[in-house]
């Protein structure tokens, strides 16, 4: 029982740093200090979406080479295939249309 409890306590921290290794997923890496977020993340089509707070695990930022937040990274089967970073003012300049276009492009490569 103690073993199970320790695994369950560790699981939420571990899952923060993990991007699924299968499928197409768009991940927003962010932190509360940025006071911004990708408002259109949930509106993206044909991919899974995930938000990761890099302030909750100090290994996440370096692992995914996050230099500024918010950063959107598109992963296909665990590999980075697209990246959109905020400017120096921590504002994401990429539009929903630009990100969706990249997702569509990635999907078309399979045909």
PDB file of C-alpha atoms in Angstrom:
ATOM      1  CA  UNK A   1       0.000   0.000   0.000  1.00  0.00           C
ATOM      2  CA  UNK A   2       2.860   2.405   0.821  1.00  0.00           C
ATOM      3  CA  UNK A   3       4.409   1.711  -2.569  1.00  0.00           C
ATOM      4  CA  UNK A   4       1.163   2.473  -4.380  1.00  0.00           C
ATOM      5  CA  UNK A   5       0.695   5.684  -2.409  1.00  0.00           C
ATOM      6  CA  UNK A   6       4.213   6.897  -3.221  1.00  0.00           C
ATOM      7  CA  UNK A   7       3.666   6.147  -6.927  1.00  0.00           C
ATOM      8  CA  UNK A   8       0.376   8.043  -6.906  1.00  0.00           C
ATOM      9  CA  UNK A   9       1.995  11.029  -5.197  1.00  0.00           C
ATOM     10  CA  UNK A  10       4.825  11.064  -7.734  1.00  0.00           C
ATOM     11  CA  UNK A  11       2.610  10.579 -10.790  1.00  0.00           C
ATOM     12  CA  UNK A  12       1.275  14.163 -11.101  1.00  0.00           C
ATOM     13  CA  UNK A  13       4.791  15.649 -11.129  1.00  0.00           C
ATOM     14  CA  UNK A  14       6.041  13.049 -13.574  1.00  0.00           C
ATOM     15  CA  UNK A  15       3.146  13.582 -15.956  1.00  0.00           C
ATOM     16  CA  UNK A  16       3.851  17.312 -16.208  1.00  0.00           C
ATOM     17  CA  UNK A  17       7.129  16.652 -17.990  1.00  0.00           C
ATOM     18  CA  UNK A  18       5.797  14.010 -20.341  1.00  0.00           C
ATOM     19  CA  UNK A  19       4.492  14.693 -23.803  1.00  0.00           C
ATOM     20  CA  UNK A  20       2.580  11.739 -25.262  1.00  0.00           C
ATOM     21  CA  UNK A  21       4.724   9.718 -27.653  1.00  0.00           C
ATOM     22  CA  UNK A  22       1.882   8.879 -30.031  1.00  0.00           C
ATOM     23  CA  UNK A  23      -0.287  11.065 -32.216  1.00  0.00           C
ATOM     24  CA  UNK A  24      -0.332  14.760 -33.005  1.00  0.00           C
ATOM     25  CA  UNK A  25      -0.406  17.104 -30.027  1.00  0.00           C
ATOM     26  CA  UNK A  26       0.028  20.840 -29.571  1.00  0.00           C
ATOM     27  CA  UNK A  27       1.518  21.757 -26.205  1.00  0.00           C
ATOM     28  CA  UNK A  28       1.519  25.186 -24.625  1.00  0.00           C
ATOM     29  CA  UNK A  29       4.460  25.613 -22.259  1.00  0.00           C
ATOM     30  CA  UNK A  30       3.772  28.501 -19.924  1.00  0.00           C
ATOM     31  CA  UNK A  31       4.157  29.801 -16.380  1.00  0.00           C
ATOM     32  CA  UNK A  32       1.972  31.984 -14.148  1.00  0.00           C
ATOM     33  CA  UNK A  33       4.477  34.855 -14.179  1.00  0.00           C
ATOM     34  CA  UNK A  34       3.866  35.466 -17.897  1.00  0.00           C
ATOM     35  CA  UNK A  35       0.269  36.606 -17.242  1.00  0.00           C
ATOM     36  CA  UNK A  36      -0.613  35.465 -20.778  1.00  0.00           C
ATOM     37  CA  UNK A  37      -1.761  32.290 -22.417  1.00  0.00           C
ATOM     38  CA  UNK A  38      -2.630  30.966 -25.829  1.00  0.00           C
ATOM     39  CA  UNK A  39      -6.290  31.940 -26.014  1.00  0.00           C
ATOM     40  CA  UNK A  40      -6.971  29.802 -29.071  1.00  0.00           C
ATOM     41  CA  UNK A  41      -5.313  26.531 -28.037  1.00  0.00           C
ATOM     42  CA  UNK A  42      -8.656  24.788 -27.451  1.00  0.00           C
ATOM     43  CA  UNK A  43      -9.894  25.951 -30.875  1.00  0.00           C
ATOM     44  CA  UNK A  44      -7.194  24.087 -32.825  1.00  0.00           C
ATOM     45  CA  UNK A  45      -8.499  21.165 -34.868  1.00  0.00           C
ATOM     46  CA  UNK A  46      -7.195  17.688 -35.645  1.00  0.00           C
ATOM     47  CA  UNK A  47      -4.747  17.459 -32.738  1.00  0.00           C
ATOM     48  CA  UNK A  48      -4.738  16.868 -29.026  1.00  0.00           C
ATOM     49  CA  UNK A  49      -3.933  19.839 -26.788  1.00  0.00           C
ATOM     50  CA  UNK A  50      -2.023  20.083 -23.543  1.00  0.00           C
ATOM     51  CA  UNK A  51      -0.925  22.935 -21.267  1.00  0.00           C
ATOM     52  CA  UNK A  52       2.233  22.474 -19.195  1.00  0.00           C
ATOM     53  CA  UNK A  53       3.186  24.850 -16.387  1.00  0.00           C
ATOM     54  CA  UNK A  54       6.997  24.874 -16.452  1.00  0.00           C
ATOM     55  CA  UNK A  55       7.163  26.455 -12.993  1.00  0.00           C
ATOM     56  CA  UNK A  56       5.928  23.211 -11.409  1.00  0.00           C
ATOM     57  CA  UNK A  57       8.913  21.165 -12.555  1.00  0.00           C
ATOM     58  CA  UNK A  58      12.304  22.844 -13.117  1.00  0.00           C
ATOM     59  CA  UNK A  59      13.383  20.089 -15.541  1.00  0.00           C
ATOM     60  CA  UNK A  60      10.629  20.739 -18.088  1.00  0.00           C
ATOM     61  CA  UNK A  61      11.951  24.030 -19.494  1.00  0.00           C
ATOM     62  CA  UNK A  62      15.444  22.740 -20.282  1.00  0.00           C
ATOM     63  CA  UNK A  63      14.130  19.372 -21.494  1.00  0.00           C
ATOM     64  CA  UNK A  64      12.040  21.032 -24.205  1.00  0.00           C
ATOM     65  CA  UNK A  65      14.394  24.017 -24.719  1.00  0.00           C
ATOM     66  CA  UNK A  66      11.842  26.583 -23.558  1.00  0.00           C
ATOM     67  CA  UNK A  67      13.499  30.018 -23.741  1.00  0.00           C
ATOM     68  CA  UNK A  68      10.376  32.169 -23.405  1.00  0.00           C
ATOM     69  CA  UNK A  69       6.766  31.598 -22.379  1.00  0.00           C
ATOM     70  CA  UNK A  70       4.304  31.010 -23.762  1.00  0.00           C
ATOM     71  CA  UNK A  71       5.758  28.612 -26.326  1.00  0.00           C
ATOM     72  CA  UNK A  72       3.641  26.313 -28.467  1.00  0.00           C
ATOM     73  CA  UNK A  73       5.258  23.126 -29.697  1.00  0.00           C
ATOM     74  CA  UNK A  74       3.598  20.681 -32.054  1.00  0.00           C
ATOM     75  CA  UNK A  75       4.694  17.079 -31.525  1.00  0.00           C
ATOM     76  CA  UNK A  76       4.065  14.157 -33.838  1.00  0.00           C
ATOM     77  CA  UNK A  77       4.671  10.768 -32.251  1.00  0.00           C
ATOM     78  CA  UNK A  78       6.807  12.435 -29.576  1.00  0.00           C
ATOM     79  CA  UNK A  79       9.026  14.380 -32.006  1.00  0.00           C
ATOM     80  CA  UNK A  80       8.907  18.175 -32.311  1.00  0.00           C
ATOM     81  CA  UNK A  81       7.640  19.204 -35.748  1.00  0.00           C
ATOM     82  CA  UNK A  82       6.687  22.849 -35.135  1.00  0.00           C
ATOM     83  CA  UNK A  83       7.424  25.640 -32.660  1.00  0.00           C
ATOM     84  CA  UNK A  84       5.922  29.076 -32.035  1.00  0.00           C
ATOM     85  CA  UNK A  85       7.515  31.279 -29.369  1.00  0.00           C
ATOM     86  CA  UNK A  86       6.397  34.482 -27.678  1.00  0.00           C
ATOM     87  CA  UNK A  87       8.240  37.715 -28.267  1.00  0.00           C
ATOM     88  CA  UNK A  88      10.353  39.482 -25.638  1.00  0.00           C
ATOM     89  CA  UNK A  89       7.146  40.954 -24.155  1.00  0.00           C
ATOM     90  CA  UNK A  90       5.856  37.388 -23.540  1.00  0.00           C
ATOM     91  CA  UNK A  91       3.191  37.752 -26.205  1.00  0.00           C
ATOM     92  CA  UNK A  92       2.540  34.933 -28.624  1.00  0.00           C
ATOM     93  CA  UNK A  93       2.510  36.505 -32.076  1.00  0.00           C
ATOM     94  CA  UNK A  94       1.510  33.373 -33.978  1.00  0.00           C
ATOM     95  CA  UNK A  95      -2.142  33.436 -34.938  1.00  0.00           C
ATOM     96  CA  UNK A  96      -4.550  30.541 -34.674  1.00  0.00           C
ATOM     97  CA  UNK A  97      -4.559  30.375 -38.463  1.00  0.00           C
ATOM     98  CA  UNK A  98      -0.748  30.062 -38.643  1.00  0.00           C
ATOM     99  CA  UNK A  99      -0.661  27.286 -36.063  1.00  0.00           C
ATOM    100  CA  UNK A 100      -3.593  25.471 -37.678  1.00  0.00           C
ATOM    101  CA  UNK A 101      -1.892  25.758 -41.070  1.00  0.00           C
ATOM    102  CA  UNK A 102       1.192  24.017 -39.642  1.00  0.00           C
ATOM    103  CA  UNK A 103      -0.984  21.271 -38.128  1.00  0.00           C
ATOM    104  CA  UNK A 104      -2.750  20.781 -41.473  1.00  0.00           C
ATOM    105  CA  UNK A 105       0.611  20.664 -43.273  1.00  0.00           C
ATOM    106  CA  UNK A 106       1.874  17.972 -40.904  1.00  0.00           C
ATOM    107  CA  UNK A 107      -1.273  15.920 -41.411  1.00  0.00           C
ATOM    108  CA  UNK A 108      -1.015  16.191 -45.208  1.00  0.00           C
ATOM    109  CA  UNK A 109       2.531  14.815 -45.144  1.00  0.00           C
ATOM    110  CA  UNK A 110       1.045  11.420 -44.255  1.00  0.00           C
ATOM    111  CA  UNK A 111      -0.836  11.196 -47.553  1.00  0.00           C
TER     112      UNK A 111
END
